Amino acid sequence: MKLYLDTSALVKLYVEEDGSFTIREAVAGAETVATSAIAYVEARAAFARRRRERRLSRSEHDHTIRELEADWEHYVALEVTSGLIRRAAELAEAHALRAYDAIHLASAKLLRERVREPILFAAWDSNLLTAAKREGLNLVRVG
């Protein structure tokens, strides 16, 4: 099974929060884990925010970054091209999505087209999940 993680799902692999167990199980069962290249920046920004808010200590933050770095080379990181941006813009308009959510949805759809098989999509934003379902993606079951 191919698994696509948006950034909210990716972060749950590294920072313990609601849904972390679900995502770890999904990743353990996946033959391929994919995300958008923008997820790297978004994840690092999320970890930095947690550090600033003192929800991660310096050592926890540094450890989290090292884990992401070690894992990143094993993920399929879909590049953000001008074609993908145009597809994302159409999805943003069609589903009232935020820009980066639309990029994630466009990336997941591109992955599905490339592998020519169903993929499993993981996110924790209800609007994005609704859009993904409408676009025919299979969703990770939460809870």
GROMACS .gro file of N, CA and C in nm:
model
  429
    1MET      N    1   0.084  -0.118   0.000
    1MET     CA    2   0.000   0.000   0.000
    1MET      C    3   0.089   0.125   0.000
    2LYS      N    4   0.048   0.223  -0.079
    2LYS     CA    5   0.114   0.353  -0.084
    2LYS      C    6   0.038   0.446   0.010
    3LEU      N    7   0.112   0.515   0.095
    3LEU     CA    8   0.053   0.604   0.195
    3LEU      C    9   0.102   0.746   0.169
    4TYR      N   10   0.009   0.841   0.161
    4TYR     CA   11   0.044   0.982   0.147
    4TYR      C   12   0.013   1.052   0.279
    5LEU      N   13   0.112   1.125   0.332
    5LEU     CA   14   0.095   1.201   0.455
    5LEU      C   15   0.098   1.350   0.426
    6ASP      N   16  -0.004   1.423   0.470
    6ASP     CA   17   0.010   1.567   0.468
    6ASP      C   18   0.094   1.603   0.590
    7THR      N   19   0.126   1.729   0.607
    7THR     CA   20   0.219   1.767   0.715
    7THR      C   21   0.162   1.739   0.853
    8SER      N   22   0.032   1.757   0.872
    8SER     CA   23  -0.025   1.730   1.005
    8SER      C   24  -0.006   1.584   1.043
    9ALA      N   25  -0.016   1.495   0.946
    9ALA     CA   26   0.005   1.352   0.971
    9ALA      C   27   0.154   1.323   0.989
   10LEU      N   28   0.238   1.383   0.908
   10LEU     CA   29   0.383   1.362   0.919
   10LEU      C   30   0.435   1.402   1.056
   11VAL      N   31   0.392   1.517   1.105
   11VAL     CA   32   0.438   1.567   1.235
   11VAL      C   33   0.404   1.469   1.347
   12LYS      N   34   0.291   1.400   1.334
   12LYS     CA   35   0.249   1.304   1.437
   12LYS      C   36   0.346   1.186   1.450
   13LEU      N   37   0.430   1.164   1.351
   13LEU     CA   38   0.532   1.060   1.362
   13LEU      C   39   0.643   1.101   1.458
   14TYR      N   40   0.661   1.230   1.476
   14TYR     CA   41   0.777   1.281   1.551
   14TYR      C   42   0.741   1.349   1.682
   15VAL      N   43   0.618   1.397   1.693
   15VAL     CA   44   0.572   1.465   1.814
   15VAL      C   45   0.447   1.392   1.862
   16GLU      N   46   0.448   1.349   1.985
   16GLU     CA   47   0.334   1.273   2.039
   16GLU      C   48   0.213   1.364   2.055
   17GLU      N   49   0.105   1.328   1.986
   17GLU     CA   50  -0.021   1.401   1.996
   17GLU      C   51  -0.132   1.308   1.950
   18ASP      N   52  -0.257   1.353   1.961
   18ASP     CA   53  -0.368   1.270   1.916
   18ASP      C   54  -0.345   1.226   1.772
   19GLY      N   55  -0.359   1.099   1.747
   19GLY     CA   56  -0.340   1.046   1.614
   19GLY      C   57  -0.203   0.988   1.586
   20SER      N   58  -0.108   1.008   1.676
   20SER     CA   59   0.028   0.956   1.653
   20SER      C   60   0.028   0.804   1.637
   21PHE      N   61  -0.044   0.734   1.723
   21PHE     CA   62  -0.048   0.587   1.715
   21PHE      C   63  -0.106   0.543   1.581
   22THR      N   64  -0.214   0.606   1.540
   22THR     CA   65  -0.280   0.572   1.413
   22THR      C   66  -0.184   0.588   1.296
   23ILE      N   67  -0.111   0.699   1.293
   23ILE     CA   68  -0.018   0.724   1.183
   23ILE      C   69   0.100   0.627   1.188
   24ARG      N   70   0.151   0.600   1.306
   24ARG     CA   71   0.262   0.504   1.315
   24ARG      C   72   0.219   0.366   1.264
   25GLU      N   73   0.098   0.325   1.295
   25GLU     CA   74   0.047   0.197   1.244
   25GLU      C   75   0.034   0.200   1.092
   26ALA      N   76  -0.017   0.309   1.038
   26ALA     CA   77  -0.033   0.321   0.893
   26ALA      C   78   0.103   0.318   0.823
   27VAL      N   79   0.201   0.387   0.879
   27VAL     CA   80   0.335   0.389   0.821
   27VAL      C   81   0.398   0.250   0.828
   28ALA      N   82   0.379   0.182   0.940
   28ALA     CA   83   0.436   0.048   0.956
   28ALA      C   84   0.379  -0.049   0.852
   29GLY      N   85   0.256  -0.028   0.811
   29GLY     CA   86   0.193  -0.116   0.714
   29GLY      C   87   0.210  -0.074   0.569
   30ALA      N   88   0.277   0.038   0.546
   30ALA     CA   89   0.290   0.092   0.410
   30ALA      C   90   0.417   0.041   0.343
   31GLU      N   91   0.406   0.013   0.214
   31GLU     CA   92   0.526  -0.022   0.138
   31GLU      C   93   0.599   0.104   0.093
   32THR      N   94   0.524   0.214   0.077
   32THR     CA   95   0.581   0.343   0.037
   32THR      C   96   0.512   0.452   0.117
   33VAL      N   97   0.591   0.547   0.166
   33VAL     CA   98   0.536   0.665   0.234
   33VAL      C   99   0.576   0.787   0.151
   34ALA      N  100   0.476   0.864   0.113
   34ALA     CA  101   0.499   0.981   0.028
   34ALA      C  102   0.441   1.105   0.093
   35THR      N  103   0.494   1.219   0.052
   35THR     CA  104   0.443   1.349   0.094
   35THR      C  105   0.491   1.451  -0.008
   36SER      N  106   0.449   1.574   0.009
   36SER     CA  107   0.499   1.682  -0.076
   36SER      C  108   0.631   1.732  -0.022
   37ALA      N  109   0.717   1.781  -0.109
   37ALA     CA  110   0.843   1.839  -0.065
   37ALA      C  111   0.821   1.954   0.034
   38ILE      N  112   0.708   2.023   0.025
   38ILE     CA  113   0.681   2.134   0.118
   38ILE      C  114   0.662   2.085   0.261
   39ALA      N  115   0.632   1.958   0.278
   39ALA     CA  116   0.610   1.904   0.413
   39ALA      C  117   0.735   1.915   0.498
   40TYR      N  118   0.851   1.909   0.436
   40TYR     CA  119   0.976   1.922   0.512
   40TYR      C  120   0.982   2.058   0.580
   41VAL      N  121   0.956   2.163   0.504
   41VAL     CA  122   0.958   2.299   0.559
   41VAL      C  123   0.848   2.316   0.662
   42GLU      N  124   0.729   2.268   0.630
   42GLU     CA  125   0.617   2.281   0.723
   42GLU      C  126   0.645   2.208   0.854
   43ALA      N  127   0.703   2.088   0.846
   43ALA     CA  128   0.733   2.011   0.967
   43ALA      C  129   0.838   2.081   1.051
   44ARG      N  130   0.945   2.127   0.986
   44ARG     CA  131   1.050   2.198   1.061
   44ARG      C  132   0.993   2.322   1.128
   45ALA      N  133   0.905   2.393   1.060
   45ALA     CA  134   0.842   2.512   1.119
   45ALA      C  135   0.754   2.473   1.238
   46ALA      N  136   0.683   2.361   1.227
   46ALA     CA  137   0.599   2.314   1.338
   46ALA      C  138   0.684   2.276   1.459
   47PHE      N  139   0.797   2.212   1.435
   47PHE     CA  140   0.885   2.175   1.546
   47PHE      C  141   0.945   2.300   1.611
   48ALA      N  142   0.983   2.397   1.530
   48ALA     CA  143   1.038   2.522   1.583
   48ALA      C  144   0.934   2.596   1.666
   49ARG      N  145   0.810   2.597   1.621
   49ARG     CA  146   0.703   2.662   1.697
   49ARG      C  147   0.686   2.594   1.833
   50ARG      N  148   0.688   2.462   1.834
   50ARG     CA  149   0.676   2.390   1.961
   50ARG      C  150   0.793   2.422   2.053
   51ARG      N  151   0.911   2.440   1.997
   51ARG     CA  152   1.028   2.477   2.077
   51ARG      C  153   1.009   2.617   2.135
   52ARG      N  154   0.966   2.713   2.052
   52ARG     CA  155   0.944   2.850   2.100
   52ARG      C  156   0.840   2.854   2.210
   53GLU      N  157   0.737   2.770   2.196
   53GLU     CA  158   0.629   2.765   2.295
   53GLU      C  159   0.666   2.679   2.415
   54ARG      N  160   0.787   2.629   2.418
   54ARG     CA  161   0.840   2.545   2.526
   54ARG      C  162   0.764   2.413   2.541
   55ARG      N  163   0.705   2.366   2.431
   55ARG     CA  164   0.641   2.234   2.432
   55ARG      C  165   0.741   2.125   2.394
   56LEU      N  166   0.856   2.165   2.343
   56LEU     CA  167   0.970   2.076   2.321
   56LEU      C  168   1.092   2.141   2.384
   57SER      N  169   1.170   2.062   2.456
   57SER     CA  170   1.297   2.114   2.508
   57SER      C  171   1.395   2.125   2.391
   58ARG      N  172   1.507   2.189   2.415
   58ARG     CA  173   1.608   2.199   2.309
   58ARG      C  174   1.653   2.061   2.265
   59SER      N  175   1.678   1.972   2.360
   59SER     CA  176   1.725   1.838   2.324
   59SER      C  177   1.615   1.759   2.250
   60GLU      N  178   1.490   1.774   2.292
   60GLU     CA  179   1.379   1.708   2.221
   60GLU      C  180   1.366   1.762   2.079
   61HIS      N  181   1.378   1.893   2.066
   61HIS     CA  182   1.371   1.955   1.934
   61HIS      C  183   1.483   1.902   1.844
   62ASP      N  184   1.605   1.903   1.895
   62ASP     CA  185   1.719   1.856   1.816
   62ASP      C  186   1.704   1.709   1.778
   63HIS      N  187   1.655   1.628   1.870
   63HIS     CA  188   1.633   1.486   1.843
   63HIS      C  189   1.525   1.469   1.735
   64THR      N  190   1.420   1.548   1.743
   64THR     CA  191   1.311   1.541   1.645
   64THR      C  192   1.363   1.575   1.506
   65ILE      N  193   1.447   1.678   1.497
   65ILE     CA  194   1.505   1.717   1.368
   65ILE      C  195   1.593   1.604   1.314
   66ARG      N  196   1.674   1.544   1.400
   66ARG     CA  197   1.761   1.433   1.355
   66ARG      C  198   1.677   1.316   1.304
   67GLU      N  199   1.567   1.286   1.372
   67GLU     CA  200   1.480   1.177   1.327
   67GLU      C  201   1.419   1.208   1.190
   68LEU      N  202   1.370   1.330   1.173
   68LEU     CA  203   1.313   1.369   1.044
   68LEU      C  204   1.419   1.359   0.935
   69GLU      N  205   1.538   1.409   0.962
   69GLU     CA  206   1.647   1.403   0.863
   69GLU      C  207   1.677   1.259   0.824
   70ALA      N  208   1.684   1.171   0.921
   70ALA     CA  209   1.715   1.030   0.894
   70ALA      C  210   1.605   0.964   0.811
   71ASP      N  211   1.481   0.999   0.840
   71ASP     CA  212   1.368   0.937   0.771
   71ASP      C  213   1.341   0.997   0.633
   72TRP      N  214   1.372   1.126   0.616
   72TRP     CA  215   1.331   1.198   0.496
   72TRP      C  216   1.378   1.129   0.367
   73GLU      N  217   1.499   1.076   0.368
   73GLU     CA  218   1.552   1.013   0.246
   73GLU      C  219   1.474   0.888   0.207
   74HIS      N  220   1.396   0.833   0.300
   74HIS     CA  221   1.316   0.713   0.272
   74HIS      C  222   1.175   0.746   0.222
   75TYR      N  223   1.136   0.872   0.234
   75TYR     CA  224   1.005   0.913   0.187
   75TYR      C  225   1.012   0.948   0.038
   76VAL      N  226   0.902   0.929  -0.031
   76VAL     CA  227   0.889   0.981  -0.167
   76VAL      C  228   0.839   1.124  -0.151
   77ALA      N  229   0.925   1.220  -0.182
   77ALA     CA  230   0.890   1.362  -0.169
   77ALA      C  231   0.854   1.415  -0.307
   78LEU      N  232   0.727   1.441  -0.329
   78LEU     CA  233   0.680   1.488  -0.459
   78LEU      C  234   0.715   1.636  -0.476
   79GLU      N  235   0.781   1.665  -0.587
   79GLU     CA  236   0.824   1.802  -0.614
   79GLU      C  237   0.705   1.892  -0.645
   80VAL      N  238   0.720   2.017  -0.608
   80VAL     CA  239   0.618   2.118  -0.636
   80VAL      C  240   0.657   2.188  -0.766
   81THR      N  241   0.592   2.149  -0.873
   81THR     CA  242   0.620   2.205  -1.006
   81THR      C  243   0.512   2.307  -1.042
   82SER      N  244   0.535   2.378  -1.152
   82SER     CA  245   0.434   2.475  -1.195
   82SER      C  246   0.303   2.405  -1.232
   83GLY      N  247   0.313   2.286  -1.289
   83GLY     CA  248   0.192   2.209  -1.322
   83GLY      C  249   0.116   2.169  -1.197
   84LEU      N  250   0.188   2.127  -1.095
   84LEU     CA  251   0.124   2.088  -0.970
   84LEU      C  252   0.057   2.209  -0.905
   85ILE      N  253   0.123   2.323  -0.911
   85ILE     CA  254   0.067   2.447  -0.855
   85ILE      C  255  -0.066   2.480  -0.923
   86ARG      N  256  -0.072   2.465  -1.053
   86ARG     CA  257  -0.196   2.494  -1.125
   86ARG      C  258  -0.307   2.396  -1.084
   87ARG      N  259  -0.272   2.269  -1.071
   87ARG     CA  260  -0.371   2.170  -1.026
   87ARG      C  261  -0.417   2.203  -0.884
   88ALA      N  262  -0.324   2.242  -0.799
   88ALA     CA  263  -0.358   2.277  -0.661
   88ALA      C  264  -0.451   2.398  -0.657
   89ALA      N  265  -0.426   2.495  -0.743
   89ALA     CA  266  -0.512   2.614  -0.746
   89ALA      C  267  -0.655   2.576  -0.782
   90GLU      N  268  -0.670   2.486  -0.878
   90GLU     CA  269  -0.804   2.440  -0.915
   90GLU      C  270  -0.871   2.367  -0.799
   91LEU      N  271  -0.795   2.286  -0.728
   91LEU     CA  272  -0.850   2.214  -0.612
   91LEU      C  273  -0.886   2.311  -0.499
   92ALA      N  274  -0.803   2.412  -0.480
   92ALA     CA  275  -0.830   2.513  -0.376
   92ALA      C  276  -0.963   2.583  -0.404
   93GLU      N  277  -0.983   2.618  -0.530
   93GLU     CA  278  -1.108   2.685  -0.567
   93GLU      C  279  -1.228   2.591  -0.556
   94ALA      N  280  -1.210   2.468  -0.600
   94ALA     CA  281  -1.322   2.372  -0.601
   94ALA      C  282  -1.365   2.331  -0.462
   95HIS      N  283  -1.270   2.326  -0.368
   95HIS     CA  284  -1.300   2.272  -0.235
   95HIS      C  285  -1.278   2.371  -0.121
   96ALA      N  286  -1.253   2.497  -0.153
   96ALA     CA  287  -1.228   2.600  -0.051
   96ALA      C  288  -1.115   2.559   0.042
   97LEU      N  289  -1.003   2.515  -0.017
   97LEU     CA  290  -0.888   2.469   0.061
   97LEU      C  291  -0.788   2.582   0.080
   98ARG      N  292  -0.711   2.573   0.189
   98ARG     CA  293  -0.595   2.659   0.206
   98ARG      C  294  -0.490   2.616   0.105
   99ALA      N  295  -0.399   2.706   0.074
   99ALA     CA  296  -0.301   2.683  -0.033
   99ALA      C  297  -0.220   2.555  -0.012
  100TYR      N  298  -0.159   2.539   0.105
  100TYR     CA  299  -0.074   2.421   0.125
  100TYR      C  300  -0.157   2.293   0.131
  101ASP      N  301  -0.279   2.301   0.181
  101ASP     CA  302  -0.366   2.183   0.179
  101ASP      C  303  -0.396   2.143   0.034
  102ALA      N  304  -0.418   2.241  -0.051
  102ALA     CA  305  -0.443   2.212  -0.192
  102ALA      C  306  -0.320   2.151  -0.258
  103ILE      N  307  -0.201   2.196  -0.221
  103ILE     CA  308  -0.078   2.137  -0.274
  103ILE      C  309  -0.067   1.992  -0.230
  104HIS      N  310  -0.099   1.964  -0.105
  104HIS     CA  311  -0.095   1.825  -0.059
  104HIS      C  312  -0.196   1.738  -0.135
  105LEU      N  313  -0.316   1.788  -0.154
  105LEU     CA  314  -0.417   1.711  -0.226
  105LEU      C  315  -0.374   1.687  -0.371
  106ALA      N  316  -0.323   1.790  -0.436
  106ALA     CA  317  -0.275   1.774  -0.574
  106ALA      C  318  -0.160   1.675  -0.580
  107SER      N  319  -0.072   1.678  -0.481
  107SER     CA  320   0.041   1.585  -0.476
  107SER      C  321  -0.007   1.441  -0.458
  108ALA      N  322  -0.104   1.421  -0.371
  108ALA     CA  323  -0.157   1.286  -0.349
  108ALA      C  324  -0.224   1.233  -0.476
  109LYS      N  325  -0.298   1.319  -0.544
  109LYS     CA  326  -0.361   1.276  -0.669
  109LYS      C  327  -0.256   1.243  -0.775
  110LEU      N  328  -0.149   1.320  -0.779
  110LEU     CA  329  -0.040   1.293  -0.873
  110LEU      C  330   0.025   1.158  -0.841
  111LEU      N  331   0.047   1.131  -0.714
  111LEU     CA  332   0.102   1.001  -0.675
  111LEU      C  333   0.013   0.888  -0.723
  112ARG      N  334  -0.117   0.902  -0.700
  112ARG     CA  335  -0.212   0.799  -0.743
  112ARG      C  336  -0.204   0.777  -0.894
  113GLU      N  337  -0.193   0.885  -0.970
  113GLU     CA  338  -0.181   0.873  -1.116
  113GLU      C  339  -0.051   0.801  -1.155
  114ARG      N  340   0.057   0.833  -1.086
  114ARG     CA  341   0.186   0.773  -1.119
  114ARG      C  342   0.191   0.624  -1.090
  115VAL      N  343   0.137   0.584  -0.976
  115VAL     CA  344   0.146   0.443  -0.938
  115VAL      C  345   0.032   0.360  -0.996
  116ARG      N  346  -0.071   0.429  -1.045
  116ARG     CA  347  -0.187   0.364  -1.108
  116ARG      C  348  -0.252   0.261  -1.017
  117GLU      N  349  -0.263   0.298  -0.892
  117GLU     CA  350  -0.333   0.214  -0.795
  117GLU      C  351  -0.384   0.305  -0.684
  118PRO      N  352  -0.479   0.257  -0.607
  118PRO     CA  353  -0.530   0.339  -0.497
  118PRO      C  354  -0.420   0.369  -0.396
  119ILE      N  355  -0.430   0.486  -0.335
  119ILE     CA  356  -0.339   0.520  -0.227
  119ILE      C  357  -0.422   0.552  -0.104
  120LEU      N  358  -0.355   0.552   0.010
  120LEU     CA  359  -0.419   0.587   0.136
  120LEU      C  360  -0.372   0.727   0.173
  121PHE      N  361  -0.465   0.815   0.206
  121PHE     CA  362  -0.435   0.955   0.234
  121PHE      C  363  -0.457   0.983   0.382
  122ALA      N  364  -0.358   1.047   0.446
  122ALA     CA  365  -0.368   1.080   0.588
  122ALA      C  366  -0.353   1.231   0.609
  123ALA      N  367  -0.446   1.287   0.684
  123ALA     CA  368  -0.445   1.429   0.721
  123ALA      C  369  -0.531   1.443   0.845
  124TRP      N  370  -0.519   1.556   0.913
  124TRP     CA  371  -0.602   1.580   1.032
  124TRP      C  372  -0.684   1.707   1.020
  125ASP      N  373  -0.706   1.753   0.899
  125ASP     CA  374  -0.789   1.869   0.874
  125ASP      C  375  -0.918   1.820   0.808
  126SER      N  376  -1.031   1.848   0.871
  126SER     CA  377  -1.157   1.792   0.822
  126SER      C  378  -1.192   1.842   0.682
  127ASN      N  379  -1.164   1.968   0.652
  127ASN     CA  380  -1.193   2.021   0.519
  127ASN      C  381  -1.108   1.950   0.413
  128LEU      N  382  -0.981   1.928   0.443
  128LEU     CA  383  -0.892   1.858   0.350
  128LEU      C  384  -0.936   1.714   0.333
  129LEU      N  385  -0.974   1.649   0.442
  129LEU     CA  386  -1.021   1.510   0.431
  129LEU      C  387  -1.148   1.499   0.347
  130THR      N  388  -1.239   1.593   0.365
  130THR     CA  389  -1.361   1.594   0.284
  130THR      C  390  -1.328   1.610   0.137
  131ALA      N  391  -1.237   1.702   0.107
  131ALA     CA  392  -1.196   1.724  -0.033
  131ALA      C  393  -1.128   1.599  -0.089
  132ALA      N  394  -1.042   1.536  -0.010
  132ALA     CA  395  -0.972   1.415  -0.055
  132ALA      C  396  -1.072   1.304  -0.087
  133LYS      N  397  -1.171   1.290  -0.002
  133LYS     CA  398  -1.273   1.188  -0.026
  133LYS      C  399  -1.350   1.218  -0.154
  134ARG      N  400  -1.386   1.344  -0.172
  134ARG     CA  401  -1.458   1.384  -0.295
  134ARG      C  402  -1.374   1.361  -0.420
  135GLU      N  403  -1.242   1.368  -0.404
  135GLU     CA  404  -1.152   1.345  -0.517
  135GLU      C  405  -1.118   1.197  -0.535
  136GLY      N  406  -1.183   1.112  -0.456
  136GLY     CA  407  -1.169   0.969  -0.475
  136GLY      C  408  -1.052   0.903  -0.404
  137LEU      N  409  -0.993   0.971  -0.306
  137LEU     CA  410  -0.883   0.911  -0.232
  137LEU      C  411  -0.937   0.829  -0.115
  138ASN      N  412  -0.869   0.723  -0.081
  138ASN     CA  413  -0.901   0.643   0.037
  138ASN      C  414  -0.835   0.709   0.157
  139LEU      N  415  -0.907   0.715   0.268
  139LEU     CA  416  -0.858   0.787   0.386
  139LEU      C  417  -0.813   0.692   0.495
  140VAL      N  418  -0.708   0.733   0.568
  140VAL     CA  419  -0.667   0.660   0.688
  140VAL      C  420  -0.780   0.674   0.789
  141ARG      N  421  -0.817   0.564   0.848
  141ARG     CA  422  -0.925   0.566   0.949
  141ARG      C  423  -0.870   0.622   1.080
  142VAL      N  424  -0.934   0.724   1.130
  142VAL     CA  425  -0.892   0.788   1.254
  142VAL      C  426  -0.978   0.734   1.367
  143GLY      N  427  -0.909   0.690   1.475
  143GLY     CA  428  -0.981   0.646   1.594
  143GLY      C  429  -1.014   0.506   1.598
   0.00000   0.00000   0.00000
